[in-house]
DNA sequence: AGTGAAACTTTGGCACT
DNA sequence: AGTGCCAAAGTTTCACT
């Protein structure tokens, strides 16, 4: 198997909080009907699709599709519209999955750790989980040296990090 | 902590292969210069940004920005432009991280398993990794019952699946 | 929800550095 | 090569029916 690793660059990673105005998001409960679902199914995969084409596919006029998209954006059903960038093109050839064990697991310690990871550009996803570890991180770096640097800067110095286990990604499926 | 789980719906999950014409992708080596990087930095997070605004930010005309975006799309630097949908809005309230151990790990067995997972709608990411397990899956489902259904349909019946471990996601950070 | 016109963004050609 | 300017084509957005 070729040394092809990560295929997609991480989702956009909530850039500056300014991009997500605090009050702008609603509960996003089931205010999506069958039409909305079909629109999302298409639009989710390709935001360059014209409302015209979507409308034809789902049996609605272009304007109706636009209105629904706008409503779903405002209601937080659509959280963001982003570009998936090839990590390789940016020189990020290595993906690691890191399980982190914390020493203390109080609410404030969890929040502190999560906030730290959110500030870290290498961490593209951060899950707080039950089970074997407390957190699971998806880390995107240039190479293994950069990964070691990452651990020395963000994990090892953290007194609350008891231990961590690393799995290096050899290949990744887009998973449709 | 509230039972808020996943915040974002999975990246688009390479829909139908038709969307990525086989011959259309190039090596995506370092044909990105400093301008391209700055454009991507902005555009990646928000594809609704007008080329005009990007151009102003990076010191280029709108046309130049458009041209560069087009080139990066053709060269596979930009793999896709997708919408991040709130999983909760779609009724997908539960995310699990599953480590899978395979019995046999030959190339053909790996490919078979990966292909299987790619066909499975619940699996939004699938990593082939070194270390404790062979694969790591990110699984998005309605609730825990649906997760059990998932394992009974996709993991347990697979003779090559030796064992799997599940971590339930309680919260997820966008991770900037 | 659908139809129109206005505003916008993207795409093309052409001259320039 | 790549960029900038300007006009055409397309798309989105806004009235109104």
Short mmCIF file of C-alpha atoms (C1' of nucleotides) in Angstrom, two decimals:
data_model
loop_
_atom_site.label_atom_id
_atom_site.label_comp_id
_atom_site.label_asym_id
_atom_site.label_seq_id
_atom_site.Cartn_x
_atom_site.Cartn_y
_atom_site.Cartn_z
CA UNK A 1 0.00 0.00 0.00
CA UNK A 2 1.36 3.42 -0.95
CA UNK A 3 2.17 5.90 1.75
CA UNK A 4 -0.97 7.83 0.98
CA UNK A 5 -2.38 8.95 4.27
CA UNK A 6 -4.99 11.51 4.97
CA UNK A 7 -7.18 12.40 2.06
CA UNK A 8 -9.01 15.38 3.37
CA UNK A 9 -7.98 18.32 5.36
CA UNK A 10 -9.97 18.80 8.50
CA UNK A 11 -13.21 20.60 8.55
CA UNK A 12 -12.69 24.25 9.00
CA UNK A 13 -12.26 24.24 12.69
CA UNK A 14 -14.43 27.06 13.90
CA UNK A 15 -12.06 29.84 12.98
CA UNK A 16 -12.52 32.94 14.99
CA UNK A 17 -15.49 32.95 17.25
CA UNK A 18 -16.61 36.04 15.41
CA UNK A 19 -17.70 33.87 12.51
CA UNK A 20 -20.34 32.23 14.70
CA UNK A 21 -22.25 35.04 16.35
CA UNK A 22 -23.29 33.80 19.75
CA UNK A 23 -26.97 34.58 19.67
CA UNK A 24 -27.49 33.53 16.10
CA UNK A 25 -28.02 29.86 16.69
CA UNK A 26 -31.29 28.30 17.60
CA UNK A 27 -32.05 24.92 18.99
CA UNK A 28 -32.20 23.34 15.54
CA UNK A 29 -34.90 20.88 16.50
CA UNK A 30 -37.02 19.14 13.95
CA UNK A 31 -37.89 22.10 11.83
CA UNK A 32 -36.63 20.27 8.80
CA UNK A 33 -39.22 18.61 6.61
CA UNK A 34 -38.83 16.03 3.87
CA UNK A 35 -37.92 18.68 1.29
CA UNK A 36 -35.24 20.12 3.53
CA UNK A 37 -33.73 16.70 4.02
CA UNK A 38 -33.51 16.06 0.31
CA UNK A 39 -32.02 19.48 -0.28
CA UNK A 40 -29.43 18.94 2.43
CA UNK A 41 -28.54 15.53 1.07
CA UNK A 42 -27.41 17.17 -2.14
CA UNK A 43 -26.18 20.50 -0.88
CA UNK A 44 -24.16 18.99 1.95
CA UNK A 45 -21.89 17.22 -0.48
CA UNK A 46 -21.45 20.07 -2.89
CA UNK A 47 -22.27 23.65 -2.04
CA UNK A 48 -21.46 24.73 -5.59
CA UNK A 49 -24.63 23.10 -6.80
CA UNK A 50 -26.96 25.78 -8.10
CA UNK A 51 -30.31 26.15 -6.40
CA UNK A 52 -31.78 25.65 -9.83
CA UNK A 53 -30.34 22.14 -10.16
CA UNK A 54 -31.30 21.22 -6.61
CA UNK A 55 -34.80 22.46 -7.22
CA UNK A 56 -35.13 20.31 -10.29
CA UNK A 57 -33.93 17.26 -8.38
CA UNK A 58 -36.31 17.68 -5.47
CA UNK A 59 -39.22 19.18 -7.35
CA UNK A 60 -39.12 22.78 -6.13
CA UNK A 61 -38.37 26.11 -7.71
CA UNK A 62 -34.92 27.61 -7.34
CA UNK A 63 -36.26 30.37 -5.13
CA UNK A 64 -37.91 27.93 -2.76
CA UNK A 65 -34.62 26.08 -2.43
CA UNK A 66 -32.77 29.33 -1.71
CA UNK A 67 -35.31 30.31 0.91
CA UNK A 68 -35.01 26.95 2.62
CA UNK A 69 -31.22 27.09 2.57
CA UNK A 70 -31.30 30.58 4.04
CA UNK A 71 -33.71 29.50 6.77
CA UNK A 72 -31.56 26.49 7.60
CA UNK A 73 -28.48 28.68 7.82
CA UNK A 74 -30.23 31.07 10.17
CA UNK A 75 -31.63 28.29 12.31
CA UNK A 76 -28.25 26.62 12.65
CA UNK A 77 -29.19 23.51 10.73
CA UNK A 78 -26.41 24.45 8.33
CA UNK A 79 -23.51 25.36 10.59
CA UNK A 80 -20.95 26.33 7.99
CA UNK A 81 -20.01 26.07 4.37
CA UNK A 82 -16.39 25.08 4.00
CA UNK A 83 -13.79 23.80 1.59
CA UNK A 84 -12.04 20.48 2.09
CA UNK A 85 -8.40 21.02 1.32
CA UNK A 86 -5.92 18.30 0.49
CA UNK A 87 -3.63 18.08 3.53
CA UNK A 88 -0.80 16.92 1.31
CA UNK A 89 -1.01 20.14 -0.67
CA UNK A 90 -0.45 22.04 2.54
CA UNK A 91 2.41 19.75 3.53
CA UNK A 92 0.39 18.01 6.23
CA UNK A 93 1.12 14.40 5.42
CA UNK A 94 0.58 12.76 8.79
CA UNK A 95 -2.61 12.12 10.73
CA UNK A 96 -2.62 10.66 14.23
CA UNK A 97 -5.44 9.57 16.50
CA UNK A 98 -4.55 10.27 20.12
CA UNK A 99 -6.36 8.95 23.16
CA UNK A 100 -5.75 11.14 26.22
CA UNK A 101 -6.17 10.18 29.89
CA UNK A 102 -6.59 12.99 32.36
CA UNK A 103 -5.55 12.86 35.98
CA UNK A 104 -8.46 14.84 37.28
CA UNK A 105 -11.75 14.75 35.47
CA UNK A 106 -13.76 17.49 37.11
CA UNK A 107 -15.88 19.75 34.93
CA UNK A 108 -13.42 22.62 35.11
CA UNK A 109 -10.47 20.40 34.24
CA UNK A 110 -12.34 19.04 31.23
CA UNK A 111 -13.22 22.50 30.04
CA UNK A 112 -9.66 23.68 30.50
CA UNK A 113 -8.30 20.81 28.46
CA UNK A 114 -10.85 21.23 25.72
CA UNK A 115 -10.18 24.94 25.53
CA UNK A 116 -6.46 24.25 25.25
CA UNK A 117 -6.99 21.82 22.39
CA UNK A 118 -9.27 24.27 20.64
CA UNK A 119 -6.38 26.71 20.51
CA UNK A 120 -4.07 24.17 18.97
CA UNK A 121 -3.87 24.32 15.20
CA UNK A 122 -2.77 20.69 14.83
CA UNK A 123 -5.90 19.38 16.55
CA UNK A 124 -8.61 19.19 13.93
CA UNK A 125 -11.14 17.24 15.97
CA UNK A 126 -11.50 16.82 19.72
CA UNK A 127 -13.94 14.35 21.25
CA UNK A 128 -14.77 13.99 24.93
CA UNK A 129 -15.65 10.34 25.31
CA UNK A 130 -16.58 7.54 27.67
CA UNK A 131 -14.46 4.44 27.88
CA UNK A 132 -10.76 3.71 27.65
CA UNK A 133 -9.65 7.33 27.42
CA UNK A 134 -11.10 10.70 28.34
CA UNK A 135 -10.46 12.49 25.06
CA UNK A 136 -9.82 11.42 21.51
CA UNK A 137 -7.96 13.86 19.29
CA UNK A 138 -7.49 13.83 15.55
CA UNK A 139 -4.13 15.50 14.95
CA UNK A 140 -2.86 16.69 11.58
CA UNK A 141 0.85 17.40 11.19
CA UNK A 142 3.61 17.67 8.64
CA UNK A 143 5.43 14.47 9.65
CA UNK A 144 6.30 12.36 12.67
CA UNK A 145 8.82 14.87 13.95
CA UNK A 146 6.12 17.49 13.96
CA UNK A 147 3.93 15.09 15.88
CA UNK A 148 6.59 14.66 18.54
CA UNK A 149 6.86 18.44 18.71
CA UNK A 150 3.10 18.60 19.14
CA UNK A 151 3.12 16.18 22.07
CA UNK A 152 6.04 18.05 23.71
CA UNK A 153 4.26 21.35 23.39
CA UNK A 154 0.65 20.42 24.13
CA UNK A 155 0.47 17.12 26.01
CA UNK A 156 3.62 16.38 27.99
CA UNK A 157 3.79 19.76 29.75
CA UNK A 158 0.14 19.52 30.83
CA UNK A 159 0.18 18.35 34.42
CA UNK A 160 -3.32 17.02 34.13
CA UNK A 161 -2.44 14.69 31.27
CA UNK A 162 -1.81 11.32 32.84
CA UNK A 163 -1.00 9.43 29.67
CA UNK A 164 -1.77 9.29 26.00
CA UNK A 165 -1.75 6.63 23.30
CA UNK A 166 -1.09 7.30 19.64
CA UNK A 167 -2.36 5.58 16.53
CA UNK A 168 -0.80 6.67 13.27
CA UNK A 169 -3.18 6.81 10.34
CA UNK A 170 -1.89 4.87 7.34
CA UNK A 171 -4.94 5.33 5.21
CA UNK A 172 -8.30 6.92 5.52
CA UNK A 173 -11.53 6.24 3.73
CA UNK A 174 -13.82 9.09 2.83
CA UNK A 175 -16.52 6.75 4.01
CA UNK A 176 -19.66 7.41 2.05
CA UNK B 1 -22.48 18.61 31.59
CA UNK B 2 -25.52 18.51 29.37
CA UNK B 3 -26.05 15.60 27.06
CA UNK B 4 -24.95 17.69 24.12
CA UNK B 5 -22.98 15.50 21.83
CA UNK B 6 -21.77 15.97 18.35
CA UNK B 7 -21.80 19.51 17.07
CA UNK B 8 -21.10 19.00 13.43
CA UNK B 9 -22.32 16.54 10.95
CA UNK B 10 -19.59 14.63 9.21
CA UNK B 11 -17.75 15.91 6.27
CA UNK B 12 -19.55 15.09 3.12
CA UNK B 13 -18.41 11.57 2.72
CA UNK B 14 -17.46 11.40 -0.92
CA UNK B 15 -20.92 10.93 -2.26
CA UNK B 16 -21.07 9.19 -5.57
CA UNK B 17 -17.80 8.58 -7.27
CA UNK B 18 -19.19 10.55 -10.15
CA UNK B 19 -18.52 13.73 -8.22
CA UNK B 20 -14.78 13.04 -8.35
CA UNK B 21 -13.96 12.15 -11.92
CA UNK B 22 -11.11 9.70 -11.85
CA UNK B 23 -8.67 11.42 -14.14
CA UNK B 24 -9.34 14.89 -12.84
CA UNK B 25 -7.03 14.82 -9.87
CA UNK B 26 -3.38 15.65 -10.04
CA UNK B 27 -0.59 15.03 -7.61
CA UNK B 28 -1.26 18.24 -5.71
CA UNK B 29 2.38 18.84 -4.92
CA UNK B 30 3.63 22.20 -3.88
CA UNK B 31 2.02 24.23 -6.55
CA UNK B 32 0.56 26.45 -3.88
CA UNK B 33 2.38 29.70 -3.24
CA UNK B 34 2.05 32.18 -0.40
CA UNK B 35 -0.98 33.83 -1.99
CA UNK B 36 -2.74 30.51 -2.40
CA UNK B 37 -2.16 29.68 1.24
CA UNK B 38 -3.63 32.94 2.42
CA UNK B 39 -6.61 32.50 0.14
CA UNK B 40 -7.19 28.96 1.38
CA UNK B 41 -6.92 30.06 4.97
CA UNK B 42 -9.94 32.28 4.49
CA UNK B 43 -11.87 30.33 1.92
CA UNK B 44 -11.52 27.02 3.73
CA UNK B 45 -13.54 28.29 6.63
CA UNK B 46 -16.23 29.97 4.64
CA UNK B 47 -16.84 29.29 0.99
CA UNK B 48 -19.51 31.99 0.87
CA UNK B 49 -16.84 34.64 1.11
CA UNK B 50 -16.80 36.62 -2.10
CA UNK B 51 -13.64 36.62 -4.16
CA UNK B 52 -13.80 40.37 -3.87
CA UNK B 53 -13.44 40.28 -0.09
CA UNK B 54 -10.73 37.66 -0.20
CA UNK B 55 -8.85 39.69 -2.77
CA UNK B 56 -8.98 42.75 -0.58
CA UNK B 57 -7.67 40.77 2.38
CA UNK B 58 -4.74 39.23 0.56
CA UNK B 59 -3.98 42.10 -1.80
CA UNK B 60 -5.15 40.66 -5.10
CA UNK B 61 -7.93 41.43 -7.53
CA UNK B 62 -11.13 39.42 -7.38
CA UNK B 63 -10.36 37.88 -10.74
CA UNK B 64 -6.95 36.66 -9.62
CA UNK B 65 -8.52 35.05 -6.58
CA UNK B 66 -11.13 33.33 -8.72
CA UNK B 67 -8.49 32.07 -11.08
CA UNK B 68 -6.44 30.65 -8.24
CA UNK B 69 -9.45 28.99 -6.67
CA UNK B 70 -10.36 27.43 -9.99
CA UNK B 71 -6.81 26.18 -10.49
CA UNK B 72 -6.71 24.70 -6.99
CA UNK B 73 -10.00 22.95 -7.59
CA UNK B 74 -8.74 21.44 -10.82
CA UNK B 75 -5.44 20.40 -9.29
CA UNK B 76 -7.13 18.70 -6.38
CA UNK B 77 -5.83 21.09 -3.75
CA UNK B 78 -9.45 21.88 -3.01
CA UNK B 79 -11.13 18.49 -2.86
CA UNK B 80 -14.69 19.54 -2.22
CA UNK B 81 -16.88 22.37 -1.05
CA UNK B 82 -19.38 21.14 1.46
CA UNK B 83 -21.89 22.21 4.09
CA UNK B 84 -21.54 21.24 7.74
CA UNK B 85 -24.95 20.20 8.95
CA UNK B 86 -26.04 19.99 12.56
CA UNK B 87 -26.42 16.26 13.28
CA UNK B 88 -29.06 17.02 15.87
CA UNK B 89 -31.20 18.67 13.21
CA UNK B 90 -31.12 15.41 11.29
CA UNK B 91 -31.93 13.42 14.40
CA UNK B 92 -28.41 12.03 14.67
CA UNK B 93 -27.74 12.68 18.32
CA UNK B 94 -25.11 10.05 19.06
CA UNK B 95 -21.50 9.80 17.94
CA UNK B 96 -19.31 6.81 18.74
CA UNK B 97 -15.63 6.15 18.17
CA UNK B 98 -15.07 2.48 17.44
CA UNK B 99 -11.73 0.68 17.41
CA UNK B 100 -11.86 -2.48 15.30
CA UNK B 101 -9.50 -5.47 15.46
CA UNK B 102 -9.36 -7.71 12.45
CA UNK B 103 -8.54 -11.40 12.51
CA UNK B 104 -6.58 -11.43 9.30
CA UNK B 105 -4.78 -8.31 8.18
CA UNK B 106 -3.73 -9.09 4.64
CA UNK B 107 -4.07 -6.36 2.02
CA UNK B 108 -7.19 -7.90 0.50
CA UNK B 109 -8.86 -8.26 3.90
CA UNK B 110 -8.09 -4.63 4.69
CA UNK B 111 -9.50 -3.46 1.40
CA UNK B 112 -12.63 -5.56 1.86
CA UNK B 113 -13.26 -4.13 5.28
CA UNK B 114 -12.65 -0.59 4.17
CA UNK B 115 -14.94 -1.02 1.20
CA UNK B 116 -17.64 -2.37 3.48
CA UNK B 117 -17.38 0.59 5.79
CA UNK B 118 -17.47 2.98 2.87
CA UNK B 119 -20.89 1.60 1.99
CA UNK B 120 -22.20 2.12 5.48
CA UNK B 121 -24.07 5.38 5.96
CA UNK B 122 -23.45 5.51 9.71
CA UNK B 123 -19.67 5.51 9.26
CA UNK B 124 -18.63 9.07 8.60
CA UNK B 125 -14.89 8.57 8.93
CA UNK B 126 -12.80 5.42 8.64
CA UNK B 127 -9.10 5.37 9.55
CA UNK B 128 -6.69 2.49 8.98
CA UNK B 129 -4.18 2.87 11.79
CA UNK B 130 -1.16 1.44 13.53
CA UNK B 131 -1.32 0.54 17.20
CA UNK B 132 -3.96 -0.88 19.50
CA UNK B 133 -6.58 -1.47 16.80
CA UNK B 134 -6.57 -1.91 13.04
CA UNK B 135 -9.30 0.55 12.20
CA UNK B 136 -10.86 3.53 13.91
CA UNK B 137 -14.39 4.45 12.87
CA UNK B 138 -16.37 7.57 13.62
CA UNK B 139 -19.99 6.47 13.71
CA UNK B 140 -22.98 8.79 13.67
CA UNK B 141 -26.36 7.40 14.73
CA UNK B 142 -29.75 8.42 16.06
CA UNK B 143 -29.29 6.97 19.54
CA UNK B 144 -27.69 4.08 21.39
CA UNK B 145 -30.23 1.59 20.11
CA UNK B 146 -29.32 2.57 16.59
CA UNK B 147 -25.68 2.04 17.49
CA UNK B 148 -26.40 -1.49 18.67
CA UNK B 149 -28.24 -2.08 15.42
CA UNK B 150 -25.20 -0.78 13.57
CA UNK B 151 -22.84 -3.20 15.30
CA UNK B 152 -25.24 -6.13 14.72
CA UNK B 153 -25.49 -5.33 11.05
CA UNK B 154 -21.94 -4.29 10.18
CA UNK B 155 -19.50 -5.60 12.77
CA UNK B 156 -20.73 -8.72 14.54
CA UNK B 157 -21.63 -10.65 11.36
CA UNK B 158 -18.23 -9.93 9.81
CA UNK B 159 -16.16 -13.06 10.38
CA UNK B 160 -12.96 -11.10 10.05
CA UNK B 161 -13.85 -8.74 12.91
CA UNK B 162 -12.12 -10.16 15.96
CA UNK B 163 -13.29 -7.54 18.42
CA UNK B 164 -14.22 -3.91 18.72
CA UNK B 165 -14.19 -1.29 21.46
CA UNK B 166 -16.61 1.59 21.66
CA UNK B 167 -16.20 5.08 23.05
CA UNK B 168 -19.34 7.18 23.21
CA UNK B 169 -18.83 10.85 22.45
CA UNK B 170 -20.26 13.09 25.14
CA UNK B 171 -19.03 16.34 23.67
CA UNK B 172 -17.00 17.45 20.75
CA UNK B 173 -14.94 20.55 20.20
CA UNK B 174 -14.76 22.16 16.81
CA UNK B 175 -11.08 22.46 17.60
CA UNK B 176 -9.69 25.61 16.08
"C1'" DA C 1 -45.04 28.54 -3.14
"C1'" DG C 2 -44.02 30.67 -7.81
"C1'" DT C 3 -42.71 34.62 -11.13
"C1'" DG C 4 -40.47 38.57 -12.29
"C1'" DA C 5 -36.67 42.34 -12.05
"C1'" DA C 6 -32.53 44.08 -9.61
"C1'" DA C 7 -28.18 43.03 -7.33
"C1'" DC C 8 -24.69 40.39 -6.94
"C1'" DT C 9 -20.79 37.06 -8.12
"C1'" DT C 10 -18.25 34.48 -11.31
"C1'" DT C 11 -16.34 33.81 -16.01
"C1'" DG C 12 -14.63 35.15 -20.35
"C1'" DG C 13 -11.50 38.12 -23.48
"C1'" DC C 14 -7.82 41.58 -24.02
"C1'" DA C 15 -3.76 44.69 -22.82
"C1'" DC C 16 -0.02 45.06 -19.64
"C1'" DT C 17 4.37 44.09 -16.28
"C1'" DA D 1 4.11 32.77 -16.50
"C1'" DG D 2 0.55 35.85 -13.81
"C1'" DT D 3 -2.28 40.24 -13.09
"C1'" DG D 4 -5.72 43.78 -13.74
"C1'" DC D 5 -9.74 45.83 -16.21
"C1'" DC D 6 -14.06 45.51 -18.46
"C1'" DA D 7 -18.19 43.22 -20.39
"C1'" DA D 8 -21.16 38.94 -20.66
"C1'" DA D 9 -23.11 35.07 -18.36
"C1'" DG D 10 -24.59 33.05 -14.61
"C1'" DT D 11 -26.55 32.93 -9.73
"C1'" DT D 12 -28.65 34.73 -5.76
"C1'" DT D 13 -31.89 38.04 -3.60
"C1'" DC D 14 -35.64 40.91 -3.42
"C1'" DA D 15 -40.00 42.70 -4.43
"C1'" DC D 16 -44.93 41.08 -5.72
"C1'" DT D 17 -48.72 37.74 -7.32
#
